[in-house]
Amino acid sequence: MNKNISTILKAVSKPGRYSGGEYGQIIKDKTKVKARFAFCFPDTYEIGMSNLGMRILYGVLNEESDVWCERVYNPWSDMQEQMKKYGIPLTACESGDPISDFDMIGFTLQYEMSYTNVLNMLDLAGLPLKSSERAEDSPIIIGGGPCAYNPEPVADFFDLFNIGEGEEMLPELCRLYIKMKDEGRYTKADYLHEAARTIEGIYVPSLYEVSYNEDGTIKEYKPKYDDIPKTVRKRIMTDMDSSYFPKKVVMPYIETVHDRVMLEVFRGCIRGCRFCQAGIIYRPVREKSPEVLNEQAKCLFEATGYDEISLTSLSISDYTELEALTDMLLKWTDDNMVSLSLPSLRVDSFTKELMDKIASVRSSSLTFAPEAGTQRLRDVINKNVTEADLLRAVNVAFEAGKNKVKLYFMEGLPTETHEDLEGISRLASSVVDAYYKCPTRNKARQPQVTISVSCFIPKPFTPFQWVAQDTIETLEEKQRYLGSKITDRKVVYTHHDARVSRIEAVLARGDRRLSAALEEACREGFKFDAWDECFDYDRWISVFEKTGIDPAFYANRELSVDEVLPWDIIDCGVTKEFLIREYKNAKNEKTTPSCREKCSGCGANKLGGERSCCPKAVK
Amino acid sequence: MLSEGSKITRPEYLRILPEIESPITVRLKFVKLGSLQYISHLDLQRTFNRVLVRSGLPIWYTKGFNPHAKLVFSTPLSIGTQSECEFLDIRLDREMPLEDIKRMLNAEMSDEMYITDVYIPNAKFSDIAFCEYEYELFFKGASEKAADEIKTLFTTSPLNMIKRTKSGEKEIDIASLIKSIEVAFCAEDNAVRMDAVLSAGTDNFLNPEMLITALKERFAIFSGDLSSEWYSIIRKRSLDSGLKEFR
Ligand code: SF4
């Protein structure tokens, strides 16, 4: 370790974030590799180290013997101050080398509020923010992750984006880079063009020209070359059983957000809640088989020594072989003092058998997400659960001695009225009542029902992508209204900051013109905007004013289904016709069955997929 | 059980060893160097728990509601201090060759933290009375004279300093807790080296960082530009009250 860094670490909080040297990290000889890749997570070490996607892609890239992928996280403000003071640039964990010397820098875009951190990190690395301003030999900046499905607000800063799952795409990008270098025909421009032309899922924003209508909406996207795709189709791993799986994990010394084995059971979701972006962009569902999962779980347990295995996927209880899998796991986990956990549960599939298997002594609390307070509104958002389902599920929990239930809701949903909000309070109270009615409840304890209410954000590639977000005033009025309706002392009410949700909406539905605002935000020192203590709404508004951006145009405008959307350049597999159909169904309060009950023809089956429930697409 | 042969470091005989009646305590001596100096005690505990599980050693677990491995560490080591002599007592429910224990653990550790010795302990951690530390100090104005002044500072009682504890602040004379100290200027690399034996009993433990704080307060070293001034501290040995090396 560099000596002055070592003394500086004594002056910052949580120095273990920066010291590196973790067991399981991959060290290569930098003089022997042909491409150095800095994989950046634009948030703190504790959050980034817990990200499953990053674990996978770090492993995938390092499988290539001539590529060395290293990890990079955003240093907290106190460390940034020290770095500025002593002229220390942003470095990678493994080698401690400045990332500005790398061949490629990848950012995973997990949430919109991390965009300012992306720019902050480029700035700390000493790199110009805009791709057009970076030198020929400066690293290629790559974006990926869920937010890359609308890459436009950050398009000016990236050389290219990976759309979809990166397990094949990233190594292909490295291979092309190395090949062109070896053959002596590498120029950045040629590389970007060839990547866009030959690698599916690669979007090079500088190769598309955007024009606008007078009313500010987009007129069209025009590719600069005939040989690059008109829309960029996302990549998926079709067979999850044979898809790359990291056998080794970098083990953090300090406590991180998820210190446990994360077992990815399947990708996608059969449901189709109409506000949910993940439920659409990860389609189609592709399961792993229980035998493969069991082996992978053992392997990860042995590689990490963690005492908890979390089955991570969207709506995990929809896994067709959940029972077989948990049975297999329990055969060895108990003996090894390992417990199982499921992060998300659907009330309609929550049973006593399931709970007994996952019963973790540490937690007396269970979490469910009814999302809306009345059946009418749940039908609008296609959350196909009923009040009876919820009450039955909490009963199972209460009978087993649990006394705490956490319920997630959303406010500001399309068509929402005060009655729907009141419904949230009513539902919470009926859960409290259910506790007292349960004869076998834990009589020594009081029930505690926490309702956590977030604000609806219209997200690209959802049936609600066209919907106007409520204004701040409306959202806050609704929060107050709901607060006044909660009189039950056993109910704890928490809600998100509506102002954060509004900025998130602006960034989520933004187009390329937002790059100017983000650049200004970076110049003014914005960072860690996903952290309450760093977020400042008024400063965001002033940045928008300075850069001529009207936030209401992006957040609070009802978009027309005919207009060209910034993210129309991306093809996520699901067709626009399906989204429009779903939008209409929502307005008619009509539900749509899950993919397992009946295929609704969303179009994602054209991407293929093993152990999926889609009808086979005619090629 | 786990798939067989998945860890090459696990000796075959482990599967047939009989469980013993009461667990045996084994002492591990380990180093904690470089980046590992920034890992807190709590994180170290967590890390060792995982190392033990990964190693496949026959760990003895406490009985009852929340079974866990029993780990007992010796003298605390504060963040920013490295060590060549940390001790940890673990319990096993099988008897096995000590060499194998060392090998299995080291397969799961790194070149900055690894086991140097494994043995059945005789002494108790409470026998530790002193720890010996080696300091390297790089600062503007490092000289023969500065070394003498530093020695005088630390050997002249009282040297009162504020000590922050859980129960508040109190003033202590740190000179009285310095058993012995050597200070020398090394012209070759322009550094001052200190070798200090400090009290390390449970009721009079002196954090080696306190000496640095004293230098900051009295001589204004290490309080300005950290790119030209830096220091390192390494715990070299633990000693009993008779100044014999603790084992
Ligand atoms: S094609 Fe049908 S089954 Fe497949 S994801 Fe779309 S709606 Fe579901």
Coordinates of C-alpha atoms and ligand atoms in Angstrom, one line a residue, chain A residues 283 595 599-602 605 614, ligand 1:
Chain A
R283 CA -38.3 -10.9 -19.2
C595 CA -47.2 -15.7 -17.5
C599 CA -49.2 -16.0 -21.9
S600 CA -50.2 -12.4 -22.7
G601 CA -48.0 -12.1 -25.8
C602 CA -45.6 -9.5 -24.5
N605 CA -40.4 -15.0 -26.0
C614 CA -43.1 -18.6 -22.7
Ligands
SF4_1 S1 -44.1 -14.1 -24.0 FE1 -45.9 -14.6 -22.7 S2 -45.2 -16.0 -21.1 FE2 -43.3 -15.0 -22.1 S3 -42.9 -13.3 -20.8 FE3 -44.2 -12.5 -22.4 S4 -46.3 -12.7 -21.6 FE4 -45.0 -13.9 -20.3

